[in-house]
Amino acid sequence: MNTKLEATRLPAGWLVLAGVAVAGAVIVGVSFGAADLSLGSILTEFVNRVPGIQLHSGMGSAEAAVLWKIRLPRVVLGLLVGGMLAVAGSAYQGVFRNPLADPYLLGVAAGAGLGATLAFVYGAGSGGFHATLLPVAAFAGSMIAVSVTYMTGSGGRGGTSTASLILSGVAVAAMLTAAQTYLQLRHTEVLRDVLSWVLGRLSTAGWREVIILLPYVVVSAGALVLSRRALDVLALGVEEASALGVNVRQVRIAVLLFASLGTAAAVSVSGLIGFVGIIVPHAVRMAVGTSYRRIIPLSLFAGAAFLVLADVIARSLMSPAELPIGVVTAFVGGPFFLVVLRSTRKALL
């Protein structure tokens, strides 16, 4: 057993490749936009922030403001949201032993959406409430949703019936979405804000949103990365994992808690950006195998790079207008999900 787990350690080369992918996505993300900023001047601006180094980038104050106050916070927020959604998706797939599990399919995002909508309706759009309590409302909604999904899907016995969990998640998500729609129709004064949020957005990103989200991502993603070995053991089966000394119930609760916390926080600042939690872990799994010791950390990097590049596409397809980023991920994720569903249909029967 130990020999098998040792053999699944993440090679350093993959980490280097993941780091290069993230760095490339950042460069592309900050280079693209209506204002013409050269790659050389952008890189020089970054180098200028290194203590003890002073170079002339050639940027004026307006161009520097575009880089540091508009583009960079948007890219950083995309990194945090994409990484969090991807690592949460891979963790859900591990804890449920289901390749189709993701925060949206299990109703977590719908719960977060309802919580956030309640926050919009009852005052989140004004003052500091939006900044501080919106993530709390989204988190509460997500925890209620995943709890109901898990209890009804497992029959209260802690089991992990794949089909029943998925069906339960679909039903819970449908009910919560219906409640969210009812609230929107009852409070049309917040409809525009809610719809903009539901479709997913990074266009309102600023350093404040980054600061709000960062601690949630550090805690949640960090905990999920640390759980990667337990998820590998859990993949052997409940009885086998218990025989090896793993407290299956505690592992599941802890993973669900941190995955839901991170997802809720990401959704609260970016809206509902779907399919990242399915696309990225599966792409990583196809590249490095089925061990969560590799999938979890690489999904964090790959999800970050993926969402930044998806945001670039969202900004460019209808320039100068922008598509909601959730539309871009849905265009990619919908067909991808159907392919995965077809390839795993025997396991669901």
Coordinates of C-alpha atoms in Angstrom, one line a residue:
M1 CA 0.0 0.0 0.0
N2 CA 2.7 2.5 1.0
T3 CA 4.7 1.6 -2.0
K4 CA 1.7 2.3 -4.2
L5 CA 1.1 5.7 -2.6
E6 CA 4.7 6.6 -2.8
A7 CA 4.6 5.9 -6.5
T8 CA 1.9 8.5 -7.0
R9 CA 3.8 11.5 -5.7
L10 CA 3.7 14.5 -7.9
P11 CA 6.9 14.9 -10.0
A12 CA 8.6 18.2 -9.8
G13 CA 8.4 18.6 -13.5
W14 CA 4.6 18.8 -13.4
L15 CA 4.8 21.5 -10.8
V16 CA 7.2 23.5 -13.0
L17 CA 4.9 23.1 -16.0
A18 CA 1.9 24.2 -14.0
G19 CA 3.8 27.2 -12.7
V20 CA 4.7 28.2 -16.3
A21 CA 1.1 27.8 -17.4
V22 CA -0.1 30.1 -14.7
A23 CA 2.6 32.7 -15.4
G24 CA 1.7 32.5 -19.1
A25 CA -1.9 33.0 -18.4
V26 CA -1.1 36.0 -16.2
I27 CA 1.0 37.6 -19.0
V28 CA -1.8 37.0 -21.5
G29 CA -4.4 38.3 -19.1
V30 CA -2.7 41.6 -18.3
S31 CA -1.6 42.2 -21.9
F32 CA -5.1 42.0 -23.4
G33 CA -7.5 45.0 -23.3
A34 CA -8.6 48.2 -24.9
A35 CA -5.6 50.2 -23.8
D36 CA -2.4 49.3 -25.7
L37 CA 0.2 48.2 -23.2
S38 CA 3.3 46.5 -24.6
L39 CA 4.5 43.3 -23.1
G40 CA 7.9 44.9 -22.5
S41 CA 6.5 47.7 -20.5
I42 CA 4.3 45.4 -18.4
L43 CA 7.2 43.1 -17.5
T44 CA 9.3 46.2 -16.7
E45 CA 6.5 47.4 -14.4
F46 CA 6.6 44.1 -12.6
V47 CA 10.3 44.1 -12.2
N48 CA 10.1 47.7 -10.8
R49 CA 8.2 46.3 -7.8
V50 CA 11.2 44.2 -6.8
P51 CA 12.9 46.0 -3.9
G52 CA 16.2 47.6 -4.9
I53 CA 15.4 47.7 -8.7
Q54 CA 14.3 50.8 -10.6
L55 CA 13.7 50.7 -14.3
H56 CA 11.8 53.0 -16.6
S57 CA 8.9 51.2 -18.1
G58 CA 7.7 54.0 -20.4
M59 CA 4.2 53.9 -19.0
G60 CA 2.3 57.1 -18.1
S61 CA 0.2 57.4 -15.0
A62 CA -3.0 56.5 -16.8
E63 CA -1.4 53.3 -18.4
A64 CA 0.0 52.3 -15.0
A65 CA -3.4 52.7 -13.4
V66 CA -4.9 50.5 -16.1
L67 CA -2.4 47.8 -15.3
W68 CA -2.4 47.9 -11.5
K69 CA -6.0 49.0 -10.7
I70 CA -8.0 47.3 -13.5
R71 CA -6.2 44.4 -15.3
L72 CA -4.1 42.9 -12.5
P73 CA -6.8 42.6 -9.9
R74 CA -9.1 41.0 -12.5
V75 CA -6.4 38.5 -13.4
V76 CA -5.6 37.8 -9.7
L77 CA -9.3 37.3 -8.9
G78 CA -9.5 34.9 -11.9
L79 CA -6.6 32.9 -10.6
L80 CA -8.2 32.6 -7.2
V81 CA -11.7 31.8 -8.4
G82 CA -10.5 29.3 -11.1
G83 CA -8.1 27.5 -8.8
M84 CA -10.6 27.3 -6.0
L85 CA -13.5 25.9 -8.2
A86 CA -11.1 23.4 -9.8
V87 CA -9.6 22.1 -6.6
A88 CA -13.1 21.9 -5.0
G89 CA -14.4 19.9 -7.9
S90 CA -11.6 17.4 -7.7
A91 CA -12.1 17.1 -4.0
Y92 CA -15.9 16.4 -4.5
Q93 CA -15.1 13.8 -7.1
G94 CA -12.7 12.2 -4.6
V95 CA -15.0 12.2 -1.6
F96 CA -18.0 10.9 -3.5
R97 CA -15.8 8.6 -5.7
N98 CA -17.8 10.0 -8.7
P99 CA -16.1 11.6 -11.7
L100 CA -19.3 13.7 -12.4
A101 CA -19.4 15.3 -9.0
D102 CA -18.8 19.1 -8.9
P103 CA -20.0 22.0 -6.8
Y104 CA -22.8 22.8 -9.2
L105 CA -24.0 19.3 -9.8
L106 CA -24.4 18.7 -6.1
G107 CA -26.4 21.8 -5.5
V108 CA -23.7 23.7 -3.7
A109 CA -23.5 26.6 -6.1
A110 CA -27.3 26.8 -6.3
G111 CA -27.4 27.1 -2.5
A112 CA -24.7 29.7 -2.6
G113 CA -26.7 31.5 -5.4
L114 CA -29.9 31.5 -3.3
G115 CA -27.9 32.8 -0.2
A116 CA -26.4 35.5 -2.3
T117 CA -29.7 36.5 -3.8
L118 CA -31.2 36.8 -0.3
A119 CA -28.3 39.1 0.6
F120 CA -28.9 41.2 -2.5
V121 CA -32.7 41.4 -1.8
Y122 CA -32.3 42.3 1.9
G123 CA -29.6 44.9 1.7
A124 CA -26.4 43.4 0.4
G125 CA -26.2 45.9 -2.4
S126 CA -25.5 48.8 -0.1
G127 CA -22.4 49.8 1.9
G128 CA -20.2 47.3 3.7
F129 CA -22.9 44.6 4.0
H130 CA -22.1 43.6 0.4
A131 CA -18.4 43.2 1.1
T132 CA -18.6 41.3 4.4
L133 CA -21.8 39.3 4.6
L134 CA -22.4 38.3 1.0
P135 CA -19.8 35.5 1.3
V136 CA -21.4 34.4 4.6
A137 CA -24.8 34.2 3.1
A138 CA -23.5 32.3 0.1
F139 CA -21.6 29.9 2.4
A140 CA -24.7 29.3 4.5
G141 CA -26.7 28.5 1.4
S142 CA -24.1 26.1 0.1
M143 CA -23.8 24.2 3.3
I144 CA -27.6 23.8 3.5
A145 CA -27.7 22.6 -0.1
V146 CA -24.8 20.1 0.2
S147 CA -26.2 18.8 3.6
V148 CA -29.6 18.1 2.1
T149 CA -28.0 16.5 -1.0
Y150 CA -25.8 14.3 1.1
M151 CA -28.5 13.2 3.5
T152 CA -31.1 12.4 0.9
G153 CA -28.6 10.9 -1.6
S154 CA -27.0 8.7 1.0
G155 CA -30.2 7.7 2.7
G156 CA -28.7 9.0 6.0
R157 CA -26.4 6.0 6.3
G158 CA -23.2 7.7 5.0
G159 CA -23.3 5.6 1.8
T160 CA -22.2 7.0 -1.5
S161 CA -24.7 5.8 -4.2
T162 CA -23.5 7.6 -7.3
A163 CA -26.8 7.8 -9.1
S164 CA -28.8 8.8 -6.0
L165 CA -26.3 11.5 -5.0
I166 CA -26.4 13.0 -8.5
L167 CA -30.2 12.8 -8.7
S168 CA -30.5 14.3 -5.2
G169 CA -28.1 17.1 -6.1
V170 CA -30.1 17.9 -9.3
A171 CA -33.4 18.0 -7.3
V172 CA -31.9 20.2 -4.6
A173 CA -30.4 22.6 -7.2
A174 CA -33.7 22.8 -9.0
M175 CA -35.6 23.7 -5.9
L176 CA -33.1 26.3 -4.8
T177 CA -33.0 27.8 -8.3
A178 CA -36.7 28.0 -8.3
A179 CA -36.7 29.8 -5.0
Q180 CA -34.0 32.1 -6.3
T181 CA -36.1 32.9 -9.4
Y182 CA -39.2 33.6 -7.2
L183 CA -37.2 36.1 -5.2
Q184 CA -35.9 37.8 -8.4
L185 CA -39.5 38.2 -9.7
R186 CA -40.7 39.5 -6.4
H187 CA -37.8 42.0 -6.1
T188 CA -37.3 43.2 -9.7
E189 CA -35.3 46.2 -8.4
V190 CA -32.3 43.9 -7.8
L191 CA -32.9 41.7 -10.9
R192 CA -30.2 43.3 -13.0
D193 CA -27.6 42.8 -10.3
V194 CA -28.6 39.3 -9.6
L195 CA -28.7 38.2 -13.2
S196 CA -25.3 39.8 -13.8
W197 CA -24.0 37.8 -10.8
V198 CA -25.7 34.6 -11.8
L199 CA -24.0 34.6 -15.3
G200 CA -20.6 35.0 -13.8
R201 CA -18.4 38.0 -14.0
L202 CA -14.9 39.2 -13.3
S203 CA -15.6 42.7 -14.8
T204 CA -16.3 44.2 -11.3
A205 CA -13.1 42.8 -9.9
G206 CA -10.9 45.0 -7.8
W207 CA -8.4 44.6 -5.0
R208 CA -11.2 44.6 -2.4
E209 CA -12.7 41.4 -3.9
V210 CA -9.2 39.9 -4.0
I211 CA -8.7 40.6 -0.4
I212 CA -12.1 39.3 0.5
L213 CA -11.6 36.0 -1.3
L214 CA -7.9 35.4 -0.5
P215 CA -8.2 34.0 3.0
Y216 CA -11.0 31.7 2.1
V217 CA -8.9 30.3 -0.8
V218 CA -5.8 29.9 1.3
V219 CA -7.6 28.0 4.1
S220 CA -9.9 25.9 1.9
A221 CA -7.5 25.1 -0.9
G222 CA -4.7 24.5 1.6
A223 CA -6.9 22.0 3.6
L224 CA -8.0 20.2 0.4
V225 CA -4.4 19.9 -0.8
L226 CA -3.5 18.4 2.6
S227 CA -6.3 15.9 2.2
R228 CA -5.0 14.5 -1.0
R229 CA -3.5 11.3 0.5
A230 CA -6.7 10.6 2.5
L231 CA -8.7 10.9 -0.8
D232 CA -6.3 8.4 -2.4
V233 CA -6.9 5.9 0.4
L234 CA -10.7 6.6 0.2
A235 CA -10.6 5.8 -3.5
L236 CA -9.8 2.2 -2.5
G237 CA -13.2 1.8 -1.0
V238 CA -14.9 2.5 2.4
E239 CA -14.0 -0.8 4.0
E240 CA -10.5 -0.8 2.8
A241 CA -10.0 2.8 3.9
S242 CA -11.4 2.0 7.4
A243 CA -9.1 -1.0 7.6
L244 CA -6.2 1.3 6.9
G245 CA -7.1 3.5 9.8
V246 CA -8.9 6.3 7.9
N247 CA -11.9 7.8 9.6
V248 CA -14.1 7.9 6.5
R249 CA -16.9 10.0 8.0
Q250 CA -14.5 12.6 9.3
V251 CA -12.6 12.8 6.1
R252 CA -15.8 13.3 4.1
I253 CA -17.2 15.9 6.4
A254 CA -13.9 17.9 6.4
V255 CA -13.5 17.8 2.7
L256 CA -17.1 18.8 2.1
L257 CA -16.8 21.6 4.6
F258 CA -13.6 23.1 3.1
A259 CA -14.7 22.5 -0.6
S260 CA -18.1 24.2 0.2
L261 CA -16.5 27.1 2.0
G262 CA -14.1 27.8 -0.8
T263 CA -16.8 27.4 -3.5
A264 CA -19.2 29.7 -1.7
A265 CA -16.6 32.4 -1.2
A266 CA -15.5 32.2 -4.9
V267 CA -19.1 32.3 -6.1
S268 CA -20.0 35.2 -3.9
V269 CA -17.4 37.5 -5.6
S270 CA -17.6 36.1 -9.2
G271 CA -21.1 34.8 -9.6
L272 CA -22.0 31.3 -11.0
I273 CA -19.1 30.2 -13.2
G274 CA -20.0 26.7 -14.2
F275 CA -18.1 23.6 -15.3
V276 CA -14.7 24.6 -14.1
G277 CA -14.9 21.9 -11.4
I278 CA -15.5 19.2 -14.0
I279 CA -13.4 20.3 -16.9
V280 CA -10.1 21.0 -15.1
P281 CA -9.9 17.9 -12.8
H282 CA -10.8 15.6 -15.8
A283 CA -8.2 17.2 -18.0
V284 CA -5.6 16.8 -15.2
R285 CA -6.7 13.2 -14.6
M286 CA -6.2 12.4 -18.2
A287 CA -2.7 13.9 -18.1
V288 CA -1.3 12.5 -14.8
G289 CA -3.5 9.5 -13.8
T290 CA -6.1 8.9 -11.1
S291 CA -4.1 9.7 -7.9
Y292 CA -5.4 12.7 -6.0
R293 CA -1.9 13.3 -4.8
R294 CA -1.4 14.6 -8.3
I295 CA -4.9 15.7 -9.3
I296 CA -5.6 18.0 -6.3
P297 CA -2.5 20.3 -6.5
L298 CA -2.4 20.4 -10.3
S299 CA -6.1 21.2 -10.5
L300 CA -5.4 24.3 -8.4
F301 CA -2.8 25.6 -10.9
A302 CA -4.7 24.4 -14.0
G303 CA -8.0 25.9 -12.8
A304 CA -6.3 29.2 -12.2
A305 CA -4.8 29.4 -15.6
F306 CA -8.0 28.1 -17.3
L307 CA -10.2 30.8 -15.9
V308 CA -7.9 33.6 -16.7
L309 CA -7.7 32.5 -20.3
A310 CA -11.5 32.0 -20.4
D311 CA -11.9 35.6 -19.2
V312 CA -9.6 36.8 -22.0
I313 CA -11.9 35.0 -24.5
A314 CA -15.0 36.5 -22.8
R315 CA -13.5 40.0 -23.3
S316 CA -12.4 39.4 -26.9
L317 CA -15.4 37.7 -28.6
M318 CA -17.7 40.7 -28.6
S319 CA -15.1 43.5 -28.0
P320 CA -15.6 46.2 -26.8
A321 CA -18.6 44.5 -25.1
E322 CA -18.0 41.5 -22.9
L323 CA -19.6 38.1 -22.6
P324 CA -20.3 36.8 -19.1
I325 CA -17.5 34.4 -18.4
G326 CA -20.0 31.8 -17.3
V327 CA -21.2 31.7 -20.9
V328 CA -17.7 30.8 -22.1
T329 CA -17.1 28.1 -19.6
A330 CA -20.6 26.7 -20.4
F331 CA -19.8 26.5 -24.1
V332 CA -16.7 24.5 -23.3
G333 CA -18.0 22.6 -20.3
G334 CA -21.4 21.5 -21.7
P335 CA -20.0 19.3 -24.5
F336 CA -17.2 18.1 -22.2
F337 CA -19.7 17.0 -19.5
L338 CA -21.7 15.0 -22.1
V339 CA -18.5 13.3 -23.2
V340 CA -17.6 12.4 -19.6
L341 CA -21.2 11.3 -18.9
R342 CA -21.1 9.0 -21.9
S343 CA -17.7 7.5 -20.9
T344 CA -18.8 6.8 -17.3
R345 CA -22.4 5.8 -18.0
K346 CA -21.8 2.2 -17.1
A347 CA -20.6 3.2 -13.6
L348 CA -23.8 5.1 -13.0
L349 CA -26.1 2.2 -13.8

